[in-house]
PDB file of C-alpha atoms in Angstrom:
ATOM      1  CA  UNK A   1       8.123 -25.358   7.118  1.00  0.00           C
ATOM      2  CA  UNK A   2      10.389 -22.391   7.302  1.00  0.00           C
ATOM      3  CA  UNK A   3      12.778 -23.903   5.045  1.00  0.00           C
ATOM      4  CA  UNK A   4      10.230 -24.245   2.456  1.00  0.00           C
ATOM      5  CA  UNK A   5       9.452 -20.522   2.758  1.00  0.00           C
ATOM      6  CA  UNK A   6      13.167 -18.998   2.458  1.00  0.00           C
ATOM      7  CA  UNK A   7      13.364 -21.134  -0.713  1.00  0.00           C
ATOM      8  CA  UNK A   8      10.908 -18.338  -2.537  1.00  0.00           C
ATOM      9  CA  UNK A   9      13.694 -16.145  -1.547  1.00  0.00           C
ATOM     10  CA  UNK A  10      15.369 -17.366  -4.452  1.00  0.00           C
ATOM     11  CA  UNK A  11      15.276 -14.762  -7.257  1.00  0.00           C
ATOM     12  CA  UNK A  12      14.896 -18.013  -9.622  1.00  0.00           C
ATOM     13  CA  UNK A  13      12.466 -19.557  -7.865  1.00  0.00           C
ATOM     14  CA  UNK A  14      10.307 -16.577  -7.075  1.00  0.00           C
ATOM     15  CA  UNK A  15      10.167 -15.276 -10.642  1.00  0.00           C
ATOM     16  CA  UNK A  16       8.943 -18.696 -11.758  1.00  0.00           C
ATOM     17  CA  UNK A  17       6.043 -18.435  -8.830  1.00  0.00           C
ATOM     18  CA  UNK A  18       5.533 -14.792  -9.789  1.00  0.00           C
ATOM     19  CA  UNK A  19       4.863 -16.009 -13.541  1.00  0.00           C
ATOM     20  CA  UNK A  20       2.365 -18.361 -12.929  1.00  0.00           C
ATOM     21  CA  UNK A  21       0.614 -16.131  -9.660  1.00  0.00           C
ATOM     22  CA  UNK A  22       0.156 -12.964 -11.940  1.00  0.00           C
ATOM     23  CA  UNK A  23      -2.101 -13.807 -14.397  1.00  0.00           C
ATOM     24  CA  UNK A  24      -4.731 -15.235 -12.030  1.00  0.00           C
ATOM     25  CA  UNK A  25      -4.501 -12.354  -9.789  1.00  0.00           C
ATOM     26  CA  UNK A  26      -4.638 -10.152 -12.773  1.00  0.00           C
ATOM     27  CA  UNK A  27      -8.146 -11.277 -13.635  1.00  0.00           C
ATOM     28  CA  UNK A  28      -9.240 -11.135 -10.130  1.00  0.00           C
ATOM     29  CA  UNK A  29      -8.104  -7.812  -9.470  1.00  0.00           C
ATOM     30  CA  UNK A  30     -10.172  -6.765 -12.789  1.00  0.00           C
ATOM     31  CA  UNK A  31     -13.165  -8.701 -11.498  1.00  0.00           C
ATOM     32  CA  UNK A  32     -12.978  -7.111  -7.947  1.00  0.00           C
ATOM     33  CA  UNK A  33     -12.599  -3.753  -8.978  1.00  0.00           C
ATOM     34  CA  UNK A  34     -14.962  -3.683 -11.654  1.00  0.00           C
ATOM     35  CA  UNK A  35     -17.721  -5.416  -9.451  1.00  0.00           C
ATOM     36  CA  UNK A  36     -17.383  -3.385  -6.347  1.00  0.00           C
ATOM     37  CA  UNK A  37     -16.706  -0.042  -7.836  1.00  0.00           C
ATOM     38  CA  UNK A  38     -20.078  -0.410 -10.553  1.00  0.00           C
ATOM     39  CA  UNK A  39     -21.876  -1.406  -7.922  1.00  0.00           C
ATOM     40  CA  UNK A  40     -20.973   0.963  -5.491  1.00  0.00           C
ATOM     41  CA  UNK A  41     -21.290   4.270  -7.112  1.00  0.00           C
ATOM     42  CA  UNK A  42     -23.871   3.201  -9.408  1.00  0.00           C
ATOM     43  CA  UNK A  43     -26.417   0.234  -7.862  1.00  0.00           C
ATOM     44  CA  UNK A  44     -26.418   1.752  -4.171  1.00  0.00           C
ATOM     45  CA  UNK A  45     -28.415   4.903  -2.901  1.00  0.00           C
ATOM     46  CA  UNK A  46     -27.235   8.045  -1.478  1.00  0.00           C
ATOM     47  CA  UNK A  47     -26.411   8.447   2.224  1.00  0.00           C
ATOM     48  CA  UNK A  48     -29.287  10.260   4.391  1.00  0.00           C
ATOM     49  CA  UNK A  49     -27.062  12.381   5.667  1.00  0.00           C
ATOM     50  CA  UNK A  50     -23.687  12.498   3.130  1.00  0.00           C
ATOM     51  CA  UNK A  51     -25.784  12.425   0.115  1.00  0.00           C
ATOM     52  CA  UNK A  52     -24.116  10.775  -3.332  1.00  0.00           C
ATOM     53  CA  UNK A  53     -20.716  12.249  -1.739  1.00  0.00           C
ATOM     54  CA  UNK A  54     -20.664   8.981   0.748  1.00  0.00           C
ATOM     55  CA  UNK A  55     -19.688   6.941  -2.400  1.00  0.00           C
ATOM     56  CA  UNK A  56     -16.264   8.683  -2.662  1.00  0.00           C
ATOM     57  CA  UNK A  57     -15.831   5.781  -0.002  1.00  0.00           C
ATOM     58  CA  UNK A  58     -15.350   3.102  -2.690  1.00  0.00           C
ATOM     59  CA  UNK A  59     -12.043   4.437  -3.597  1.00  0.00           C
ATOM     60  CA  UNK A  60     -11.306   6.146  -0.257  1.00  0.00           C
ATOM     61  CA  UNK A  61     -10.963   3.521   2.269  1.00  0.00           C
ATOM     62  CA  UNK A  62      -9.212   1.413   0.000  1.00  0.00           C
ATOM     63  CA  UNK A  63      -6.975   3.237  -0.733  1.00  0.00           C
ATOM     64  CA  UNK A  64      -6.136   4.618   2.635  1.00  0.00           C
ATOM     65  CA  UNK A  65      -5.963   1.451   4.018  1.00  0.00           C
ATOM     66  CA  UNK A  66      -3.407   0.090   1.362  1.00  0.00           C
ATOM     67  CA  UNK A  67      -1.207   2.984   1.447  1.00  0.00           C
ATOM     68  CA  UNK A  68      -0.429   2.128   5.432  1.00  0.00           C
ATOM     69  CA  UNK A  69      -0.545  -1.016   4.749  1.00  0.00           C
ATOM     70  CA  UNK A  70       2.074  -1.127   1.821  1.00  0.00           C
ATOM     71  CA  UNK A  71       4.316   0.805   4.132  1.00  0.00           C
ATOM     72  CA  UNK A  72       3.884  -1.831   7.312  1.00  0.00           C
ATOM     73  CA  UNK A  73       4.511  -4.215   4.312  1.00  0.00           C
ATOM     74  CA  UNK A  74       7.759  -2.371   3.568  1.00  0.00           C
ATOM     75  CA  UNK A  75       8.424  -2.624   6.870  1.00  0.00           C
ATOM     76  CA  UNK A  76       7.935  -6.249   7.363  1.00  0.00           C
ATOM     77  CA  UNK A  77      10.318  -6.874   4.340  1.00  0.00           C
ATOM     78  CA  UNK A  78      12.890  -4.366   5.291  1.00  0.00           C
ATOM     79  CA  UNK A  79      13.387  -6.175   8.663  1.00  0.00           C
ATOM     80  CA  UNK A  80      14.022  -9.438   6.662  1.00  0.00           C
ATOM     81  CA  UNK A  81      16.433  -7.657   4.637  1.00  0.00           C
ATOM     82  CA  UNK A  82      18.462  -6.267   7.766  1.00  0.00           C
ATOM     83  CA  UNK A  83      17.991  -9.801   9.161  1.00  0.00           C
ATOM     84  CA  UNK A  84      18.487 -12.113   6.514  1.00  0.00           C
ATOM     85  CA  UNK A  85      19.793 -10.509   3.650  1.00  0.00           C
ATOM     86  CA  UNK A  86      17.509 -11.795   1.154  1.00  0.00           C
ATOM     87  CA  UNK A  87      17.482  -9.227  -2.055  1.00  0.00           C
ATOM     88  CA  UNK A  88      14.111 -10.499  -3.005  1.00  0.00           C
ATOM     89  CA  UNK A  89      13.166  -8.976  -0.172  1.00  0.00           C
ATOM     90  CA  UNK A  90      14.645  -6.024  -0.158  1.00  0.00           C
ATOM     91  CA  UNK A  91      13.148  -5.796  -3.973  1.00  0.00           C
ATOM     92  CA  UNK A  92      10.298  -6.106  -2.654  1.00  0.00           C
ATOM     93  CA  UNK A  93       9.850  -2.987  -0.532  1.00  0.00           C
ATOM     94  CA  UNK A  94      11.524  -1.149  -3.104  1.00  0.00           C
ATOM     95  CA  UNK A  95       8.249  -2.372  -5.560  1.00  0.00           C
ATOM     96  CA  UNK A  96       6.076  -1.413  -2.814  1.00  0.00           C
ATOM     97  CA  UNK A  97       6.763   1.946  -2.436  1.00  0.00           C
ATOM     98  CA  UNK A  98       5.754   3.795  -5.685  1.00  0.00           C
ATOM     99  CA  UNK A  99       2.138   1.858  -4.846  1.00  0.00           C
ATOM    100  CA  UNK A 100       1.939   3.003  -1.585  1.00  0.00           C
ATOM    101  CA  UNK A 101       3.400   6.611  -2.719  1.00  0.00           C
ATOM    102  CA  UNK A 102       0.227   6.436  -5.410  1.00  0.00           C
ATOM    103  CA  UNK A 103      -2.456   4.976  -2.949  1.00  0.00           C
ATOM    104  CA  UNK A 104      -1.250   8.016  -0.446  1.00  0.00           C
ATOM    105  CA  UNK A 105      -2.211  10.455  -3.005  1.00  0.00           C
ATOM    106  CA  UNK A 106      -5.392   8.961  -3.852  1.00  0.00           C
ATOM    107  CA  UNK A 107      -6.244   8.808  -0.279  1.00  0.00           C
ATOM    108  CA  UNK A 108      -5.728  12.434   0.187  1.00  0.00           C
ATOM    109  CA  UNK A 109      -7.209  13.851  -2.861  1.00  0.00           C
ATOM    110  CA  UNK A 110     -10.515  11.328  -2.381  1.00  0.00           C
ATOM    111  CA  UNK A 111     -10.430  12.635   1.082  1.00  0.00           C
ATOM    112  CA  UNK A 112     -10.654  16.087   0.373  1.00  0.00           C
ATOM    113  CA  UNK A 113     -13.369  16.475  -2.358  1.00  0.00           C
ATOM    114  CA  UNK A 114     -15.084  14.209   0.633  1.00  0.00           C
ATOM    115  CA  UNK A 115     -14.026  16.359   3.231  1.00  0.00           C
ATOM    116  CA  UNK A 116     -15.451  19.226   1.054  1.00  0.00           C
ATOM    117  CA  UNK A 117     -19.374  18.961   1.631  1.00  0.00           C
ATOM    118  CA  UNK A 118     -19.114  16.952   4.872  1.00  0.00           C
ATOM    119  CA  UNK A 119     -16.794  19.252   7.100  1.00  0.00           C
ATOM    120  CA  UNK A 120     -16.801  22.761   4.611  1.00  0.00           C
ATOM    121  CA  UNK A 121     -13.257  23.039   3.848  1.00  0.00           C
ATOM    122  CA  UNK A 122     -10.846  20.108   1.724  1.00  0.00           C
ATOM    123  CA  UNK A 123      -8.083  20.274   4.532  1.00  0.00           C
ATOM    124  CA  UNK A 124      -7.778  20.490   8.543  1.00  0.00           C
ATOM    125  CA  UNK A 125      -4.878  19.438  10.378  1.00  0.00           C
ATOM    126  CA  UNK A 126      -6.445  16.389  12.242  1.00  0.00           C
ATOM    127  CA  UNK A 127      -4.283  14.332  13.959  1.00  0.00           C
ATOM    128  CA  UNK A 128      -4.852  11.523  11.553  1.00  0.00           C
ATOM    129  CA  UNK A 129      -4.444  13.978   8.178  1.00  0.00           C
ATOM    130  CA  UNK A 130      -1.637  15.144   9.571  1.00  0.00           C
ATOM    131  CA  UNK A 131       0.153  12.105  10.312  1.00  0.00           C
ATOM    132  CA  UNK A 132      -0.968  10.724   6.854  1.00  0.00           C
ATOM    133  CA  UNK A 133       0.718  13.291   5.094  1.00  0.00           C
ATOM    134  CA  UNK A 134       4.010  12.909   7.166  1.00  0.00           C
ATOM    135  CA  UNK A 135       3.895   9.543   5.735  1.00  0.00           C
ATOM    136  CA  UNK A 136       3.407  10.501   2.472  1.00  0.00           C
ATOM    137  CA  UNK A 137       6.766  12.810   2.816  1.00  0.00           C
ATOM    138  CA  UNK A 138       8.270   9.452   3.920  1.00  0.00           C
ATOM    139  CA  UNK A 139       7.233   7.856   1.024  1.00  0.00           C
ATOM    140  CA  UNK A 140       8.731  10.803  -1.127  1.00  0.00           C
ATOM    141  CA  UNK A 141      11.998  10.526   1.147  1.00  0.00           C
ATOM    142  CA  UNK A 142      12.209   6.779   0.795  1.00  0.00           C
ATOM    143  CA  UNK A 143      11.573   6.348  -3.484  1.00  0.00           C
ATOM    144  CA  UNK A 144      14.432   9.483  -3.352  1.00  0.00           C
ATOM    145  CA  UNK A 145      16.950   7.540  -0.929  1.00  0.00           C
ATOM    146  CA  UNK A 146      16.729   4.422  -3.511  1.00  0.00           C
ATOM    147  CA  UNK A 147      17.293   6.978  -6.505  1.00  0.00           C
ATOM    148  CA  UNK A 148      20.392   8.851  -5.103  1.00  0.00           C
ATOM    149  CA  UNK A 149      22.436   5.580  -4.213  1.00  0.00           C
ATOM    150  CA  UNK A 150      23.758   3.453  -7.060  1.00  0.00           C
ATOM    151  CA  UNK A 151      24.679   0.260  -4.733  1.00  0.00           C
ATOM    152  CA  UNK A 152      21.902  -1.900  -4.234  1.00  0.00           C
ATOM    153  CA  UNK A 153      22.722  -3.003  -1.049  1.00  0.00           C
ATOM    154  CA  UNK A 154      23.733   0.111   0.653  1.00  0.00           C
ATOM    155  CA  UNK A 155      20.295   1.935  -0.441  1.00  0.00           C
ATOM    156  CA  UNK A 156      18.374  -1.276   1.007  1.00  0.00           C
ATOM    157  CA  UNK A 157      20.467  -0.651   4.532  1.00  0.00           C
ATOM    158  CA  UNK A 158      19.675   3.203   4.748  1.00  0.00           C
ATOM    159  CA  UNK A 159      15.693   2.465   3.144  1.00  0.00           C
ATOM    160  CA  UNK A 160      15.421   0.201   6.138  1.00  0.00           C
ATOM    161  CA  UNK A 161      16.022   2.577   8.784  1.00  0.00           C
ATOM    162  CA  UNK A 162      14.207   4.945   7.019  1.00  0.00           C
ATOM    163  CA  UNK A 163      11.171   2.511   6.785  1.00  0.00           C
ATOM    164  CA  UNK A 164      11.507   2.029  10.417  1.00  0.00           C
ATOM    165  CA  UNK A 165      11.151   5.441  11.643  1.00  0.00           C
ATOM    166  CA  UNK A 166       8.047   5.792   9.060  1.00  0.00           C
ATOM    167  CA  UNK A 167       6.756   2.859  10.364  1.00  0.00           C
ATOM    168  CA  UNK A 168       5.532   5.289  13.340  1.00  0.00           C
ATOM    169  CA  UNK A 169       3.507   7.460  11.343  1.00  0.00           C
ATOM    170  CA  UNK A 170       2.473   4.749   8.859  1.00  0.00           C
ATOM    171  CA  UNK A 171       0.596   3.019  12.378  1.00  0.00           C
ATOM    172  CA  UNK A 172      -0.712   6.948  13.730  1.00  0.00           C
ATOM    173  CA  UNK A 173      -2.469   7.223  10.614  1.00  0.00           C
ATOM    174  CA  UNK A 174      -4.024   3.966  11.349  1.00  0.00           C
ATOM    175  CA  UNK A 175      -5.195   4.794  14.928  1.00  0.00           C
ATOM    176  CA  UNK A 176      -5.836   7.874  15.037  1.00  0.00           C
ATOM    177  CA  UNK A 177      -8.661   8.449  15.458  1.00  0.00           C
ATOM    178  CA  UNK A 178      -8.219   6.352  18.730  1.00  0.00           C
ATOM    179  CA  UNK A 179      -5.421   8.161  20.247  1.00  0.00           C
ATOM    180  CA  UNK A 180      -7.371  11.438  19.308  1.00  0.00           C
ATOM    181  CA  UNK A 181     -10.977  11.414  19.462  1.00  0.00           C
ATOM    182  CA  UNK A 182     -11.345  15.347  19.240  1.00  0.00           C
ATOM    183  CA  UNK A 183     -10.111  15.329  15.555  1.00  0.00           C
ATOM    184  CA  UNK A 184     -12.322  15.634  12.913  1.00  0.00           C
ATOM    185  CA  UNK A 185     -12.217  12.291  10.941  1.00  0.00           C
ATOM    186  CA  UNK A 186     -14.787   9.823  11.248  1.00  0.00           C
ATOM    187  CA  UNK A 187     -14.307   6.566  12.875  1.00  0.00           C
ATOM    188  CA  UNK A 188     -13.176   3.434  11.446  1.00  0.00           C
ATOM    189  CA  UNK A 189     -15.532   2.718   8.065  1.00  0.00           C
ATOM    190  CA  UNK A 190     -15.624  -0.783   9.280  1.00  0.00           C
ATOM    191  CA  UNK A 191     -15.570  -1.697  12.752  1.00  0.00           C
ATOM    192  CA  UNK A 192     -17.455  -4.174  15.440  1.00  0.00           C
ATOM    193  CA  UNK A 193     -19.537  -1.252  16.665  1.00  0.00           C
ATOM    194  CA  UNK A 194     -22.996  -1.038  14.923  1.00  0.00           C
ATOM    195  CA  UNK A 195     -23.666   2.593  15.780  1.00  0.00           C
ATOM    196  CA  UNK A 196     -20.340   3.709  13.382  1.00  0.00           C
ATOM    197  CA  UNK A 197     -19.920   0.567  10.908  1.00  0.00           C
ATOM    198  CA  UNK A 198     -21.576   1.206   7.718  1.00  0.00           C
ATOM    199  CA  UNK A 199     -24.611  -0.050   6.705  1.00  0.00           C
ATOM    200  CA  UNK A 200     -24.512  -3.371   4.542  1.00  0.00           C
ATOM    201  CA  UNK A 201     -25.749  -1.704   1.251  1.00  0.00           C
ATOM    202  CA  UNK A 202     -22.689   0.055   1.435  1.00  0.00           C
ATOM    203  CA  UNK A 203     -20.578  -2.591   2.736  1.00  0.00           C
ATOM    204  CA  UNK A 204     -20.780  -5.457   0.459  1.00  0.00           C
ATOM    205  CA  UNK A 205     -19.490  -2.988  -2.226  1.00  0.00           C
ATOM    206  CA  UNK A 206     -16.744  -1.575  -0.455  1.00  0.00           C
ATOM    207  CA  UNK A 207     -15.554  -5.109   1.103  1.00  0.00           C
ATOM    208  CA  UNK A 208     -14.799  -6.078  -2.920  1.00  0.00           C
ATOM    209  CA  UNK A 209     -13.175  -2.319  -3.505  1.00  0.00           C
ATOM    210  CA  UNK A 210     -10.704  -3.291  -0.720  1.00  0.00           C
ATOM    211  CA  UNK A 211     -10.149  -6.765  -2.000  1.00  0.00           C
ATOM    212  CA  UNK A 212      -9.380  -5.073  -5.302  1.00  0.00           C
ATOM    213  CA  UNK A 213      -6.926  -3.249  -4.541  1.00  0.00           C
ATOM    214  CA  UNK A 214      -5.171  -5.743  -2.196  1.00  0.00           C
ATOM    215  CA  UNK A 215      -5.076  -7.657  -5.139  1.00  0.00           C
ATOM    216  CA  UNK A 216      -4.088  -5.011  -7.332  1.00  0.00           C
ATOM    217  CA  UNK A 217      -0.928  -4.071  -4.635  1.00  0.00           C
ATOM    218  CA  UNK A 218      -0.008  -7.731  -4.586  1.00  0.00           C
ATOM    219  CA  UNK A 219      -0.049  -8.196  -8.389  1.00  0.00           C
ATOM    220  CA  UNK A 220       2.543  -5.049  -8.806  1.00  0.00           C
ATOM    221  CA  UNK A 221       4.339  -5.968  -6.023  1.00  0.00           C
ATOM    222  CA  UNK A 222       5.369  -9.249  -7.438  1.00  0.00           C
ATOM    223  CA  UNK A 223       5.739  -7.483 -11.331  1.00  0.00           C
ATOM    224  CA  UNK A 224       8.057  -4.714  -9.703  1.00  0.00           C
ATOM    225  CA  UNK A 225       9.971  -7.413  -8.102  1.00  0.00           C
ATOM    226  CA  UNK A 226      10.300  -9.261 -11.453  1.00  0.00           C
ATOM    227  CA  UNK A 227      11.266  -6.119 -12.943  1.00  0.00           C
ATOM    228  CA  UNK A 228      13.826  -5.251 -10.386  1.00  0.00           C
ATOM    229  CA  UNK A 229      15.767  -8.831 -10.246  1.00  0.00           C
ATOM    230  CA  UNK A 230      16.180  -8.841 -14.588  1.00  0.00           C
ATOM    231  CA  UNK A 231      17.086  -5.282 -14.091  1.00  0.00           C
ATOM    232  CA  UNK A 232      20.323  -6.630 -10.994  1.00  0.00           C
ATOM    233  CA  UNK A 233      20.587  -9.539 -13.494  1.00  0.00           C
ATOM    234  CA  UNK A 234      20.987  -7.047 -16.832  1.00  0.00           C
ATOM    235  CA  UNK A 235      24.012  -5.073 -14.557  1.00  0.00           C
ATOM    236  CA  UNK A 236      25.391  -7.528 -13.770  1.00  0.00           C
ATOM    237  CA  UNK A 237      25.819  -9.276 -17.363  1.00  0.00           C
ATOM    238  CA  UNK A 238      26.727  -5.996 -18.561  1.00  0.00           C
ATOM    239  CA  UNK A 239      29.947  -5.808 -15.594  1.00  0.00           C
ATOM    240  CA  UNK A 240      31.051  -9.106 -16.474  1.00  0.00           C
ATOM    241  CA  UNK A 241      31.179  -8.558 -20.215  1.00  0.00           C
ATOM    242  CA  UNK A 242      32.809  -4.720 -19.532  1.00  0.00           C
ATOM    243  CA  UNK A 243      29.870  -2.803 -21.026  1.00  0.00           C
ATOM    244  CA  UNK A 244      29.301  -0.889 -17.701  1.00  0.00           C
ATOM    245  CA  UNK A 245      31.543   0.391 -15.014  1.00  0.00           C
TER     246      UNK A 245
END
């Protein structure tokens, strides 16, 4: 079984499972995101409380939730790197970033004009804001390590590390509001509790929002990584024929 899954860590091989995953997961991105985000900000009612502002939610969470989870992502592929050397995934990370580095700024914009009407002002340094926008920084720091280093392999090593020491920040914005219950964010969006999880006319919406834009992450992902092995390819036909130095 493991054998079988270290094979797609052939740049060959995973470009010809890439080619024939993308298309599908194109159209289901399209019909995820279309479906949930109509219906939620245009087939569902406003809040009692939040008014038409709840809706913001539909792009919110989603996006929140992807940016940490691109970066524990990172994180799970940088430790493969260190550990097994595999460029795909090293690629890989390096595809993820720019998402998560995009999904970070959605979050914090969305959460602003949200934060606006709900708590008065668009910023407060909550625990969990706070350590958000560390992460973001990280994100800046890590796409700027893989830009300032030429060799491949030693801006994979140093992104690594750095992804590990994110990683602490990237799992404080996820928790939070556990560790700190006097900050201002709300709890979790969706949780086991009935008295904070959202009610289902706003849930079905927002479950298809999220699975949009897992989609959507996974279908770059594997494009970046595409683009990033023809790119190591392209150098490297270009060395051998003495057209680059």
């Amino acid at each position: 079984m493991a054998a079988s899954i270290w094979q797609w860590a052939n740049p060959v091989k995973f470009i010809r499972l890439s080619d024939r995953l993308i298309p599908p997961l194109s159209i289901l991105t399209a019909i995820c995101l279309c479906t949930g985000l109509i219906w939620g900000f245009f087939l569902t009612p406003d809040d009692a409380r939040q008014g038409a502002s709840v809706k913001i939610l539909f792009v919110h969470v989603p996006s929140a939730l992807m940016a940490i989870n691109a970066w524990l992502m990172m994180l799970f592929t940088s430790l493969i790197w260190i550990i097994r050397r595999h460029h795909v995934s090293a690629f890989a990370a390096k595809a993820a970033a720019p998402i998560g580095v995009t999904m970070t700024v959605i979050a914090l914009v969305t959460g602003a004009i949200w934060g606006k009407p709900i708590w008065g002002t668009y910023w407060v340094w909550d625990p969990r804001l706070t350590s958000f926008l560390i992460l973001f920084l990280f994100y800046l720091g890590y796409l700027a390590l893989w830009a300032a280093i030429e060799d491949d392999d030693t801006a994979a090593d140093l992104t690594s590390i750095l992804c590990l020491v994110g990683s602490v920040f990237a799992l404080l914005s996820r928790y939070a509001v556990l560790f700190w219950s006097q900050g201002l964010h709300q709890p979790a969006t969706f949780s086991a509790d009935k008295e904070t999880n959202i009610s289902n006319v706003f849930w079905y919406p927002a479950v298809l929002c999220m699975a949009g834009f897992v989609l959507l992450f996974v279908t770059l992902v594997l494009v970046g990584c595409q683009t990033e092995i023809r790119a190591r390819r392209g150098r490297a036909l270009l060395m051998r024929e003495g057209r680059l130095t």
